[in-house]
Amino acid sequence: MRWTPPDFGVFAKLKVRNLKRESIMNTIKTLGIDLAKNTFSLVGMNEQGKITLRKTLSRKKLLPYIAQLNPCFIAMEACSGAHYWARQFNMLGHQVAIIAAKFIEPFRTGGKNDNNDAQAICEAAMRPNIWHVPVKTADQQAVMTLHRVRQGLVKERTTMINQLRGLLSEFGIVIAKGRYQLQDVIQDILEDADNNLPHLARQMIDNLWQRVKQANQQILSYDRALAQQVREDTTAQRLMTIPGVGEQVATAVSANVPDPRLFKNSRQFCAWLGLVPRQFTTGGKIRLGRITKRGDKYLRMCLIHGARAVMANLRDKQDKVSCWVRELIVRRGYLRAAVALAARNARLIWTLMVKQEDYKVVA
């Protein structure tokens, strides 16, 4: 068998290719990643904003590839799994930012596909005034999991109660709106043999009522879990000193806002929650509309419900805040007053978190 000398040109080409790949990886300063379940599109840019990398990786190959890069700025769109990947990339020494989808869309050029999305994410990340979503820890996400499951069960219970009222109205039995109104009379209706309710309908309504009672017990257990979270969180305990801030608001804010100093001031925090008026300003003429409703609608909803609870218990209190709320109700109406009080509480929340103080009642 004749011996053939090795082709050193092949080895030289491989070496040049590896050196070229390493040089490209070293020039990446900003990396945009379009997240998905199984495939991830990556676009890297250098300091001048020139694209030096376009790549698609599987889920298993993403972390090993990111680990080979020099420390850079990695940006992702806020979506499912973004906080998990942000924590993983942080541990590898990279600086990570999560950007809301509405801030990325204006930078997309061409059709919507994964590569164009990754490029838009990368370009948005290079802008200095783009707001970044705070990265949550695993424990903070666990607390929000409790909130989301509870919120879903409350919606399911409301659906079942409305279904009960609708089914009973088909047989001439009308119940007033509200959970407590139904709970007060439903058992008497099921036990009343003279209301001409057919046996099959009575059985189905009873099954639905049992499901409502199970949901009540499960929601009560979630409320106790939230109370336990408050006992373990000093920040949540401090926030609960504010009238209108209960366990839901306190634990949700503590989980959603890891560092309040990410916001310049209390108004910026209030704007992040969508509790400030939308502006229609042009030519120097300022026009204010309804609230923007940006940010987490669950947290905003809890703040407004807390404000309504305060307003329902005003009575004849003569402290400064109570008098202000009563005047606001007369001047602007009940709903606007509730939003105004929620915005005030949001600003107080930011102030107490920054100063680490308890709320003091203004006489």
Coordinates of C-alpha atoms in Angstrom, one line a residue, residues 41 90 94 115 143 181 187 212 236 344 347:
S41 CA -32.0 33.1 16.3
N90 CA -25.7 36.5 33.9
H94 CA -22.7 38.7 30.4
N115 CA -33.8 36.6 12.1
V143 CA -44.3 34.3 44.1
Q181 CA -75.7 36.9 47.1
Q187 CA -78.4 25.9 49.2
V212 CA -67.5 26.7 43.4
A236 CA -43.9 43.5 51.9
R344 CA -50.8 58.1 45.0
R347 CA -45.8 56.7 44.4

